[in-house]
Coordinates of N, CA and C and ligand atoms in Angstrom, one line a residue:
M1 N -84.8 -137.8 -14.8 CA -84.5 -138.4 -16.0 C -83.7 -139.6 -15.5
P2 N -84.1 -140.9 -16.1 CA -83.4 -141.8 -15.7 C -81.7 -142.2 -16.3
L3 N -81.1 -142.9 -16.0 CA -79.5 -142.8 -16.6 C -79.9 -143.4 -17.9
L4 N -79.0 -143.1 -18.9 CA -79.0 -143.6 -20.2 C -78.0 -144.8 -19.9
P5 N -78.6 -146.0 -20.5 CA -77.9 -147.4 -20.6 C -76.5 -147.0 -21.0
R6 N -75.9 -146.4 -22.0 CA -74.7 -146.1 -22.6 C -73.8 -145.3 -21.5
R7 N -74.4 -144.7 -20.8 CA -73.7 -144.0 -19.6 C -73.4 -145.0 -18.6
F8 N -74.5 -145.7 -18.2 CA -74.3 -146.7 -17.2 C -73.3 -147.6 -17.7
E9 N -73.2 -148.1 -19.0 CA -72.0 -149.1 -19.3 C -70.9 -148.7 -19.4
R10 N -70.7 -147.1 -19.4 CA -69.3 -146.5 -19.3 C -68.7 -146.6 -17.8
I11 N -69.6 -146.1 -17.2 CA -69.6 -146.0 -15.4 C -69.0 -147.5 -15.1
K12 N -69.7 -148.6 -15.4 CA -69.1 -150.0 -15.3 C -68.0 -150.2 -15.9
S13 N -67.8 -150.1 -17.2 CA -66.5 -150.5 -17.4 C -65.1 -149.7 -16.7
V14 N -65.4 -148.5 -16.3 CA -64.1 -147.7 -15.6 C -64.4 -148.4 -14.3
L15 N -65.1 -148.7 -13.7 CA -65.2 -149.2 -12.1 C -64.6 -150.6 -12.1
N16 N -65.0 -151.5 -13.5 CA -64.4 -152.7 -13.5 C -62.9 -153.1 -13.1
R17 N -62.3 -151.5 -13.6 CA -60.9 -151.7 -14.0 C -60.2 -150.5 -12.5
R18 N -61.1 -150.6 -11.6 CA -60.6 -149.7 -10.4 C -59.7 -150.8 -9.3
M19 N -58.8 -149.9 -8.8 CA -58.1 -151.1 -7.8 C -58.2 -150.3 -6.2
S20 N -58.6 -151.1 -5.3 CA -58.6 -150.7 -4.1 C -57.5 -150.9 -3.4
N21 N -56.4 -151.2 -4.1 CA -55.2 -151.9 -3.3 C -54.0 -150.9 -3.8
L22 N -54.3 -149.8 -4.6 CA -53.1 -148.9 -4.7 C -53.5 -147.7 -4.4
T23 N -52.9 -146.9 -3.8 CA -53.5 -145.7 -3.4 C -52.3 -144.5 -3.2
L24 N -52.7 -143.5 -2.6 CA -51.7 -142.3 -2.4 C -52.2 -141.8 -1.0
L25 N -50.9 -141.5 -0.5 CA -51.2 -140.5 0.9 C -50.3 -139.2 0.6
I26 N -51.3 -138.1 0.5 CA -50.4 -137.2 -0.1 C -50.5 -136.0 1.4
E27 N -49.3 -135.8 1.4 CA -49.2 -134.9 2.6 C -48.9 -133.2 2.2
E28 N -49.8 -132.3 2.6 CA -49.7 -130.9 2.4 C -49.3 -130.6 1.0
V29 N -49.8 -131.1 0.3 CA -49.7 -130.5 -1.3 C -51.0 -129.8 -1.4
E30 N -50.6 -128.5 -1.8 CA -51.8 -127.5 -1.6 C -52.0 -126.8 -2.8
K31 N -51.3 -126.9 -4.0 CA -51.4 -126.1 -4.9 C -52.6 -126.8 -5.9
P32 N -53.6 -125.9 -6.1 CA -54.8 -126.7 -7.0 C -54.3 -127.4 -8.2
H33 N -53.2 -126.9 -8.9 CA -52.9 -127.3 -10.1 C -52.3 -128.4 -9.9
N34 N -51.5 -128.8 -9.0 CA -50.6 -130.0 -8.4 C -51.5 -131.0 -8.0
L35 N -52.8 -130.8 -7.3 CA -53.6 -131.9 -6.6 C -54.4 -132.3 -7.6
S36 N -54.9 -131.2 -8.5 CA -55.7 -131.7 -10.0 C -54.9 -132.7 -10.9
A37 N -53.8 -132.5 -11.0 CA -53.0 -133.2 -11.8 C -53.2 -134.7 -11.5
I38 N -52.5 -134.6 -9.9 CA -52.5 -135.9 -9.4 C -53.5 -136.7 -9.4
L39 N -54.9 -136.1 -9.1 CA -56.2 -136.8 -9.0 C -56.3 -137.4 -10.6
R40 N -56.1 -136.6 -11.6 CA -56.2 -136.9 -12.7 C -55.7 -138.1 -13.4
T41 N -54.3 -138.2 -12.8 CA -53.5 -139.3 -13.0 C -54.1 -140.7 -12.4
C42 N -54.6 -140.2 -11.1 CA -55.3 -141.6 -10.3 C -56.6 -142.3 -11.0
D43 N -57.2 -141.3 -11.5 CA -58.0 -141.8 -12.5 C -57.8 -142.6 -13.5
A44 N -56.8 -142.0 -14.3 CA -56.4 -142.9 -15.4 C -55.8 -144.2 -15.3
I45 N -55.1 -144.2 -14.0 CA -54.4 -145.5 -13.7 C -55.3 -146.4 -13.2
G46 N -56.3 -146.0 -12.6 CA -57.7 -146.7 -12.1 C -57.6 -146.9 -10.5
I47 N -57.0 -145.8 -9.7 CA -57.0 -145.8 -8.4 C -58.8 -145.5 -8.0
L48 N -59.1 -145.9 -6.9 CA -60.5 -145.7 -6.3 C -60.5 -144.8 -5.3
E49 N -59.2 -144.9 -4.1 CA -59.2 -143.9 -3.3 C -58.1 -143.2 -3.0
T50 N -57.8 -141.9 -2.7 CA -56.9 -141.4 -2.2 C -56.9 -140.7 -0.7
H51 N -55.8 -140.5 -0.1 CA -55.5 -140.3 1.3 C -54.8 -138.8 1.1
I52 N -55.3 -138.0 2.1 CA -54.7 -136.4 2.0 C -54.7 -136.0 3.6
I53 N -53.3 -135.0 3.9 CA -53.4 -134.6 5.0 C -53.2 -132.9 4.5
S54 N -54.1 -132.0 5.1 CA -54.1 -130.6 4.4 C -53.6 -129.8 5.5
K55 N -53.0 -128.7 5.3 CA -52.3 -127.9 6.4 C -53.7 -127.3 6.9
Q56 N -53.9 -127.3 8.2 CA -54.9 -126.6 8.8 C -56.6 -127.4 8.7
N57 N -56.1 -128.6 8.2 CA -57.4 -129.1 7.7 C -58.2 -128.7 6.7
K58 N -57.7 -127.7 5.8 CA -58.1 -127.0 4.8 C -58.7 -127.7 3.7
T59 N -59.8 -127.4 3.3 CA -60.5 -128.2 2.2 C -59.7 -128.2 0.9
P60 N -59.4 -129.2 0.2 CA -58.4 -129.2 -0.7 C -59.2 -128.5 -1.9
T61 N -58.5 -128.0 -3.0 CA -59.4 -127.4 -4.0 C -58.6 -127.8 -5.3
F62 N -59.6 -127.8 -6.4 CA -59.0 -128.3 -7.7 C -59.3 -127.2 -8.7
N63 N -58.7 -127.3 -9.8 CA -58.9 -126.5 -11.0 C -59.4 -127.5 -12.3
N64 N -59.1 -126.4 -13.5 CA -59.5 -127.2 -14.6 C -58.5 -128.3 -15.0
T65 N -57.5 -128.3 -14.6 CA -56.5 -129.5 -14.8 C -57.1 -131.0 -14.4
A66 N -57.9 -130.7 -13.4 CA -58.6 -132.2 -12.8 C -59.7 -132.6 -13.9
Q67 N -60.1 -131.6 -14.8 CA -60.9 -132.4 -15.7 C -61.8 -133.1 -15.2
G68 N -62.4 -132.9 -13.9 CA -63.7 -133.4 -13.2 C -63.1 -134.6 -12.5
S69 N -61.9 -135.1 -12.6 CA -61.5 -136.5 -11.8 C -61.9 -136.4 -10.4
Q70 N -61.8 -135.5 -9.9 CA -62.1 -135.4 -8.2 C -63.4 -136.0 -8.1
K71 N -64.5 -136.3 -9.2 CA -65.8 -136.9 -8.8 C -65.8 -138.3 -9.0
W72 N -64.6 -138.9 -9.5 CA -64.3 -140.4 -9.7 C -63.0 -141.2 -8.9
V73 N -62.5 -140.2 -7.9 CA -61.5 -140.6 -7.5 C -61.8 -140.2 -5.7
R74 N -62.1 -141.0 -5.2 CA -62.4 -140.6 -3.7 C -61.0 -140.0 -2.9
L75 N -61.2 -138.7 -2.2 CA -60.3 -138.4 -1.5 C -60.5 -138.3 -0.1
K76 N -59.8 -139.2 0.7 CA -60.1 -139.1 2.3 C -59.4 -138.2 3.0
Q77 N -60.0 -137.3 3.7 CA -59.2 -136.3 4.4 C -58.7 -136.7 5.7
H78 N -57.6 -136.9 6.5 CA -57.3 -137.3 7.5 C -56.6 -135.9 8.6
K79 N -56.8 -136.4 9.8 CA -56.5 -135.4 10.5 C -54.9 -135.0 11.0
S80 N -54.2 -136.3 10.8 CA -52.6 -136.0 11.2 C -52.2 -137.3 10.2
I81 N -51.0 -137.0 10.0 CA -50.0 -138.0 9.1 C -49.8 -139.3 9.9
S82 N -50.1 -139.1 11.3 CA -49.6 -140.2 11.9 C -50.8 -141.4 12.2
E83 N -52.0 -140.4 12.3 CA -53.3 -141.3 12.0 C -53.7 -142.0 10.8
A84 N -53.3 -141.1 9.8 CA -53.4 -141.7 8.3 C -52.3 -143.1 8.1
I85 N -51.3 -143.0 8.6 CA -50.2 -143.9 8.3 C -50.8 -145.1 9.0
K86 N -51.3 -145.0 10.3 CA -51.6 -146.1 11.1 C -53.0 -146.6 10.4
S87 N -53.7 -146.0 9.9 CA -55.0 -146.5 9.2 C -54.8 -147.2 8.0
L88 N -53.9 -146.9 7.1 CA -53.6 -147.6 6.2 C -52.4 -148.5 6.3
K89 N -52.0 -148.7 7.2 CA -51.3 -149.9 7.9 C -52.2 -150.9 8.3
Q90 N -53.2 -150.5 9.0 CA -54.5 -151.6 9.8 C -55.2 -151.9 8.5
M91 N -55.1 -151.2 7.3 CA -55.9 -151.7 6.2 C -55.2 -152.6 5.3
G92 N -53.9 -153.1 5.8 CA -52.8 -153.8 5.2 C -52.0 -153.2 3.9
F93 N -51.8 -152.0 3.9 CA -50.8 -150.9 3.1 C -49.6 -151.4 3.4
K94 N -48.7 -151.4 2.4 CA -47.3 -150.7 2.4 C -47.0 -149.7 2.2
L95 N -46.3 -148.8 3.0 CA -46.1 -147.5 2.9 C -44.7 -147.2 2.3
Y96 N -44.6 -146.6 0.9 CA -43.4 -146.5 0.3 C -43.2 -144.5 0.4
G97 N -42.6 -144.2 1.1 CA -42.4 -142.6 1.2 C -41.6 -142.1 0.4
T98 N -41.8 -141.0 -0.4 CA -40.6 -140.4 -1.3 C -39.7 -139.3 -0.5
N99 N -38.5 -139.9 -0.7 CA -37.6 -139.3 0.3 C -36.3 -139.1 -0.5
L100 N -35.8 -137.6 -1.1 CA -34.7 -137.2 -1.8 C -33.5 -137.2 -1.2
Q101 N -33.5 -137.2 0.0 CA -32.3 -137.2 0.9 C -31.5 -138.7 1.6
E102 N -32.1 -139.0 2.5 CA -31.6 -140.2 3.1 C -31.9 -141.5 2.8
N103 N -31.1 -142.6 2.8 CA -30.9 -143.8 2.6 C -32.3 -144.6 1.9
A104 N -32.8 -143.7 0.8 CA -33.7 -144.5 0.0 C -33.2 -145.1 -0.9
K105 N -34.6 -146.2 -1.6 CA -33.9 -146.8 -2.5 C -34.3 -146.5 -4.0
D106 N -33.8 -146.5 -5.1 CA -34.4 -146.4 -6.5 C -35.6 -147.2 -6.6
Y107 N -36.6 -146.3 -6.8 CA -38.0 -147.0 -6.8 C -38.1 -148.1 -7.6
R108 N -37.4 -148.2 -8.8 CA -37.6 -149.2 -9.6 C -37.2 -150.5 -8.9
L109 N -36.7 -150.8 -7.7 CA -36.1 -152.0 -7.5 C -37.2 -152.5 -6.1
L110 N -38.4 -152.1 -6.1 CA -39.2 -152.6 -5.4 C -40.4 -152.9 -6.0
D111 N -41.2 -153.9 -5.3 CA -42.4 -154.6 -5.6 C -43.7 -153.9 -5.2
Y112 N -44.5 -153.3 -6.2 CA -45.7 -152.7 -5.9 C -47.1 -153.6 -6.1
T113 N -46.9 -154.9 -6.1 CA -47.8 -155.6 -7.0 C -49.0 -155.8 -5.9
K114 N -48.5 -155.6 -4.5 CA -49.6 -156.0 -3.3 C -50.0 -154.6 -2.9
A115 N -50.9 -154.8 -2.0 CA -51.5 -153.4 -1.3 C -50.4 -152.1 -1.2
T116 N -50.4 -151.4 -1.9 CA -49.1 -150.2 -1.9 C -50.2 -148.8 -1.7
A117 N -49.3 -147.9 -1.1 CA -49.7 -146.9 -0.8 C -48.4 -145.9 -0.8
F118 N -48.0 -144.8 -1.9 CA -46.9 -144.0 -2.2 C -47.3 -142.8 -1.4
V119 N -46.3 -142.4 -0.4 CA -46.6 -141.3 0.2 C -46.0 -140.1 -0.2
I120 N -46.6 -139.2 -0.9 CA -46.1 -137.8 -1.5 C -46.0 -136.6 -0.7
G121 N -44.8 -136.0 -0.8 CA -44.6 -134.5 -0.2 C -45.3 -133.4 -0.6
A122 N -44.9 -132.3 0.3 CA -45.3 -131.1 0.0 C -44.3 -130.2 -1.3
E123 N -45.1 -129.4 -1.9 CA -44.1 -128.9 -3.1 C -42.8 -128.3 -2.7
K124 N -42.8 -127.5 -1.8 CA -41.6 -127.0 -1.0 C -40.6 -128.0 -0.3
W125 N -41.1 -128.5 0.6 CA -40.3 -129.3 1.8 C -40.4 -130.7 1.7
G126 N -41.1 -131.4 0.9 CA -41.1 -132.7 0.9 C -41.8 -133.4 2.1
L127 N -41.6 -134.7 2.3 CA -42.1 -135.1 3.4 C -42.0 -134.5 4.8
S128 N -42.7 -134.6 5.9 CA -42.2 -134.3 6.8 C -41.4 -135.4 7.8
Q129 N -40.7 -135.1 8.7 CA -39.7 -135.9 9.4 C -40.7 -137.0 9.9
E130 N -41.8 -136.6 10.7 CA -42.6 -137.7 11.3 C -43.0 -138.8 10.1
A131 N -43.6 -138.3 8.9 CA -43.9 -139.3 8.0 C -42.5 -140.2 7.4
K132 N -41.4 -139.4 7.0 CA -40.2 -140.4 7.0 C -40.1 -141.5 7.7
E133 N -40.4 -141.0 9.3 CA -40.1 -142.1 10.2 C -41.1 -143.4 10.5
L134 N -42.1 -143.1 9.8 CA -43.3 -144.2 10.2 C -43.6 -144.9 8.7
V135 N -42.9 -144.4 7.4 CA -43.3 -145.3 6.5 C -42.5 -146.4 6.4
D136 N -42.8 -147.7 5.5 CA -42.2 -148.8 5.6 C -40.9 -148.9 5.1
E137 N -40.9 -148.0 3.6 CA -39.6 -147.8 2.8 C -39.5 -146.6 2.3
S138 N -38.3 -146.1 2.0 CA -38.2 -144.7 1.6 C -37.6 -145.0 0.1
I139 N -38.2 -144.2 -0.8 CA -37.9 -144.6 -2.4 C -37.7 -143.1 -2.9
Y140 N -36.6 -143.2 -4.0 CA -36.7 -142.2 -4.9 C -36.8 -142.3 -6.3
I141 N -37.1 -141.6 -7.4 CA -36.8 -141.4 -8.5 C -35.4 -141.0 -9.2
P142 N -34.5 -141.5 -9.7 CA -33.2 -141.0 -9.9 C -33.2 -139.8 -10.6
M143 N -32.1 -138.7 -10.6 CA -32.5 -137.3 -11.1 C -31.0 -137.4 -11.8
R144 N -31.1 -137.0 -13.1 CA -29.8 -137.0 -13.8 C -29.6 -135.6 -14.3
G145 N -30.4 -134.7 -13.9 CA -30.1 -133.3 -14.5 C -29.6 -132.4 -13.3
M146 N -29.5 -131.0 -13.5 CA -29.3 -130.2 -13.0 C -30.5 -129.7 -11.5
V147 N -31.3 -130.0 -11.9 CA -32.3 -129.6 -10.9 C -32.9 -130.8 -9.8
Q148 N -32.8 -130.6 -8.7 CA -32.6 -131.8 -7.5 C -34.0 -132.8 -7.6
S149 N -35.1 -131.9 -7.8 CA -36.5 -132.9 -7.6 C -37.3 -132.7 -8.9
L150 N -38.3 -133.4 -9.1 CA -39.5 -133.3 -10.2 C -40.6 -132.4 -9.3
N151 N -41.6 -132.1 -10.3 CA -42.7 -131.4 -9.9 C -43.5 -132.7 -8.8
V152 N -44.2 -132.3 -8.3 CA -44.7 -133.4 -7.2 C -45.8 -134.3 -8.2
S153 N -46.6 -133.6 -9.3 CA -47.6 -134.4 -9.7 C -47.0 -135.4 -10.7
V154 N -45.6 -134.9 -11.4 CA -44.8 -135.7 -12.2 C -44.2 -137.0 -11.5
A155 N -43.9 -136.9 -10.5 CA -43.2 -137.9 -9.5 C -44.3 -138.8 -9.2
T156 N -45.6 -138.6 -8.9 CA -46.7 -139.3 -8.6 C -47.1 -140.0 -9.8
A157 N -47.2 -139.7 -11.0 CA -47.3 -140.4 -12.1 C -45.9 -141.5 -12.6
I158 N -45.2 -140.9 -12.2 CA -44.0 -142.0 -12.4 C -44.3 -143.0 -11.7
L159 N -44.7 -142.9 -10.6 CA -44.6 -144.0 -9.6 C -45.8 -145.0 -9.8
L160 N -46.6 -144.4 -9.9 CA -47.8 -145.1 -10.2 C -48.2 -146.0 -11.3
S161 N -47.3 -145.1 -12.6 CA -47.1 -145.9 -13.5 C -46.4 -147.1 -13.6
E162 N -45.2 -147.2 -12.7 CA -44.3 -148.2 -12.4 C -45.2 -149.4 -11.7
A163 N -46.0 -148.7 -10.6 CA -46.9 -150.1 -10.1 C -48.0 -150.7 -10.9
L164 N -48.6 -149.8 -12.0 CA -49.6 -150.4 -13.1 C -48.5 -151.3 -14.1
K165 N -47.6 -150.8 -14.5 CA -46.7 -151.7 -15.2 C -46.4 -153.1 -14.3
Q166 N -46.1 -153.1 -13.3 CA -45.6 -154.1 -12.4 C -47.0 -155.2 -12.3
R167 N -47.9 -154.6 -12.1 CA -49.0 -155.2 -12.1 C -49.9 -156.1 -13.2
D168 N -49.4 -155.3 -14.5 CA -49.8 -155.7 -15.8 C -49.3 -156.6 -16.1
K169 N -47.5 -156.8 -15.9 CA -46.7 -157.9 -16.0 C -47.1 -159.3 -15.4
E170 N -47.6 -159.2 -14.3 CA -48.0 -160.1 -13.1 C -49.6 -160.6 -13.8
G171 N -50.3 -160.0 -14.6 CA -51.8 -160.0 -14.5 C -52.4 -159.6 -13.5
K172 N -52.1 -158.7 -12.8 CA -52.9 -158.4 -11.7 C -53.6 -156.9 -11.8
T173 N -53.9 -156.6 -13.0 CA -54.7 -155.2 -13.1 C -56.0 -155.8 -13.6
P174 N -57.3 -155.5 -12.4 CA -58.6 -155.9 -12.9 C -59.2 -155.1 -14.1
Q175 N -59.7 -156.4 -14.8 CA -60.6 -156.2 -16.0 C -61.9 -156.1 -15.7
S176 N -62.5 -156.7 -14.7 CA -64.1 -157.2 -14.3 C -64.6 -156.6 -13.0
G177 N -63.9 -156.0 -12.4 CA -64.4 -155.5 -10.9 C -63.8 -156.3 -9.6
E178 N -62.9 -157.3 -10.2 CA -62.0 -157.9 -9.4 C -61.3 -157.3 -8.2
G179 N -60.8 -155.7 -8.6 CA -60.1 -155.0 -7.9 C -60.9 -154.3 -6.5
L180 N -62.3 -154.7 -6.4 CA -62.9 -154.1 -5.6 C -63.9 -155.4 -4.5
T181 N -63.9 -155.3 -3.5 CA -65.1 -156.2 -2.8 C -66.4 -155.9 -3.5
K182 N -67.3 -157.1 -3.6 CA -68.6 -157.0 -3.9 C -69.4 -155.6 -3.6
D183 N -69.4 -155.5 -2.2 CA -70.2 -154.5 -1.4 C -69.5 -153.1 -2.0
L184 N -68.1 -152.9 -2.2 CA -67.7 -151.8 -2.5 C -68.1 -151.4 -3.8
Y185 N -67.9 -152.3 -4.7 CA -68.4 -152.3 -6.2 C -70.0 -151.9 -6.1
K186 N -70.7 -152.4 -5.6 CA -72.1 -152.0 -5.5 C -72.3 -150.7 -5.1
Q187 N -71.7 -150.2 -3.9 CA -71.9 -149.0 -3.2 C -71.5 -148.0 -4.4
T188 N -70.3 -148.2 -5.0 CA -69.5 -147.1 -5.6 C -70.4 -146.8 -7.0
L189 N -70.8 -148.0 -7.7 CA -71.4 -147.9 -8.6 C -72.8 -147.0 -8.4
F190 N -73.2 -147.1 -7.3 CA -74.5 -146.5 -7.3 C -74.0 -144.9 -7.0
E191 N -73.4 -144.7 -6.2 CA -72.8 -143.2 -5.8 C -72.3 -142.4 -7.4
W192 N -71.6 -143.4 -8.1 CA -71.3 -142.7 -9.7 C -72.2 -142.7 -10.4
S193 N -73.4 -143.4 -10.3 CA -74.7 -143.3 -11.2 C -75.7 -142.3 -11.0
Y194 N -75.9 -142.1 -9.5 CA -76.7 -141.1 -8.7 C -76.1 -140.4 -7.6
P195 N -75.1 -139.3 -7.8 CA -74.9 -139.0 -6.8 C -75.5 -138.3 -5.9
E196 N -76.6 -137.5 -6.4 CA -77.4 -136.6 -5.5 C -78.4 -137.6 -4.7
V197 N -78.9 -138.7 -5.2 CA -79.9 -139.6 -4.4 C -78.6 -140.5 -3.5
A198 N -77.5 -140.6 -3.8 CA -76.5 -141.3 -2.9 C -76.6 -140.5 -1.6
N199 N -76.4 -138.9 -2.0 CA -76.2 -138.1 -0.6 C -77.2 -138.0 0.1
W200 N -78.6 -138.3 -0.5 CA -79.5 -138.0 0.1 C -80.0 -139.1 1.1
C201 N -79.5 -140.5 0.5 CA -79.6 -141.8 1.5 C -78.8 -141.4 2.7
K202 N -77.6 -141.1 2.2 CA -76.6 -140.9 3.5 C -77.4 -140.0 4.6
K203 N -77.9 -138.8 4.1 CA -78.6 -137.8 5.1 C -79.6 -138.7 5.6
E204 N -80.4 -139.4 5.1 CA -81.3 -140.1 5.8 C -81.0 -141.4 6.4
G205 N -79.7 -141.9 6.4 CA -79.3 -143.2 7.2 C -80.0 -144.2 6.6
R206 N -80.2 -144.4 5.1 CA -80.9 -145.4 4.7 C -80.1 -146.0 3.7
N207 N -80.4 -147.2 3.2 CA -79.6 -148.2 2.2 C -79.9 -147.3 1.1
Y208 N -78.9 -147.6 -0.1 CA -78.9 -147.1 -1.3 C -80.0 -148.5 -2.2
P209 N -81.1 -147.5 -3.0 CA -81.9 -148.6 -3.7 C -80.9 -149.3 -4.6
E210 N -81.9 -150.7 -5.0 CA -81.0 -151.6 -6.0 C -81.1 -151.0 -7.3
L211 N -80.3 -151.6 -8.1 CA -80.6 -151.2 -9.7 C -80.5 -152.1 -10.4
G212 N -81.4 -151.8 -11.4 CA -81.5 -152.6 -12.2 C -80.4 -153.0 -13.4
T213 N -80.5 -153.9 -14.7 CA -79.4 -154.2 -15.4 C -79.3 -153.0 -16.1
N214 N -79.8 -151.8 -16.6 CA -79.6 -150.9 -17.3 C -79.5 -149.7 -16.3
G215 N -79.4 -150.0 -14.9 CA -79.0 -148.8 -14.3 C -80.2 -148.1 -13.8
E216 N -81.3 -148.8 -14.0 CA -82.6 -148.3 -13.4 C -82.7 -148.2 -12.0
I217 N -83.1 -147.4 -11.2 CA -83.6 -147.6 -9.7 C -84.8 -148.1 -9.4
L218 N -84.6 -149.5 -9.1 CA -85.9 -150.3 -8.5 C -86.9 -150.4 -7.4
E219 N -86.9 -148.9 -7.1 CA -87.8 -148.4 -5.9 C -88.3 -147.3 -6.2
S220 N -89.4 -147.0 -5.5 CA -89.9 -145.7 -5.6 C -89.4 -144.6 -4.5
L221 N -89.0 -143.7 -5.1 CA -88.0 -142.7 -4.5 C -89.3 -141.6 -4.2
P222 N -89.1 -140.6 -3.2 CA -90.2 -139.5 -3.0 C -89.7 -138.4 -4.3
R223 N -90.8 -137.7 -4.5 CA -91.0 -136.9 -5.6 C -90.0 -135.9 -5.9
T224 N -89.4 -135.5 -4.7 CA -88.7 -134.3 -4.8 C -87.1 -134.8 -5.4
I225 N -87.0 -135.8 -4.8 CA -85.9 -136.8 -4.9 C -85.7 -137.3 -6.6
K226 N -86.8 -137.7 -7.0 CA -86.7 -138.1 -8.4 C -86.3 -137.1 -9.4
F227 N -86.3 -136.0 -9.0 CA -85.9 -134.7 -10.1 C -84.2 -135.2 -10.1
H228 N -83.5 -135.9 -9.4 CA -82.2 -136.0 -9.5 C -81.6 -137.3 -10.1
C229 N -82.8 -138.3 -10.2 CA -82.5 -139.4 -11.1 C -82.4 -139.3 -12.8
Ligands
LIG301 N1 -36.9 -130.2 -1.3 C1 -38.1 -131.3 -1.4 C2 -37.5 -132.4 -0.7 O1 -36.1 -132.5 -0.4 O2 -38.4 -133.3 -0.9 C3 -38.5 -131.4 -2.9 C4 -39.9 -131.6 -2.6 S1 -40.6 -132.3 -4.3 C5 -40.7 -130.5 -5.0 C6 -42.2 -132.5 -3.9 C7 -42.4 -134.0 -4.0 O3 -42.3 -134.5 -5.0 C8 -41.7 -134.9 -3.1 O4 -41.9 -134.8 -1.4 C9 -41.8 -136.2 -3.5 O5 -43.2 -137.0 -3.1 C10 -41.9 -136.1 -5.1 N2 -40.7 -135.8 -5.6 C11 -40.2 -135.0 -6.3 N3 -39.0 -135.4 -7.3 C12 -38.9 -136.8 -6.7 C13 -38.1 -137.8 -7.0 N4 -37.0 -137.4 -7.7 N5 -38.2 -139.1 -6.3 C14 -39.3 -139.3 -5.4 N6 -40.3 -138.4 -5.3 C15 -40.0 -137.1 -5.8

């Protein structure tokens, strides 16, 4: 079945607003409802990719709270917090670690309009000592009540909303695909439009086929894979 032009337009309009320079590094957040709520917020804000470290490299799981957002926000799993932080720094991200205890700054006082990664900690323990030492800045959301911290997905939503607000104010939220490189846009457009064909291409080690203006695949594919189009 070819992709419906309406579906293709919808995919493009969402991709046009995706940002590759705003992300999360999630350290050992394990509960499916929290991870799901976080990814759903990422989708709503326009985040392309998030990063995660799970206990014993367990595959993250989601529930209905995600509403399928895990299909639209890439989740890159890292082996260790130090490797993840190093690779994000190499990509040009500034890392803002959430830290409720020591020398942290009120999150509203910092600038998130450039490449920004918020580092989010585990439900019970927060960030590891190693993460706290490796981040560029420590931030907190002021608490005025009896309880010491927010639910992790709520805290994440507050931080991402602040970044989006600052970027909106400076006219830095993408509207027409400028939040991604041309290659990344083209690659993601194909993966979102034809996930099964994209997986098949990866297995075969071949490039994705070109797409026409209505999202049609402009190449003849083997019969078996055509069923997934
Ligand atoms: N006892 C833990 C601590 O001291 O960090 C509390 C962990 S909290 C429930 C889980 C995660 O939610 C934190 O690591 C942080 O990422 C985020 N979080 C919760 N409340 C926050 C706040 N007021 N400011 C910043 N981040 C917060």
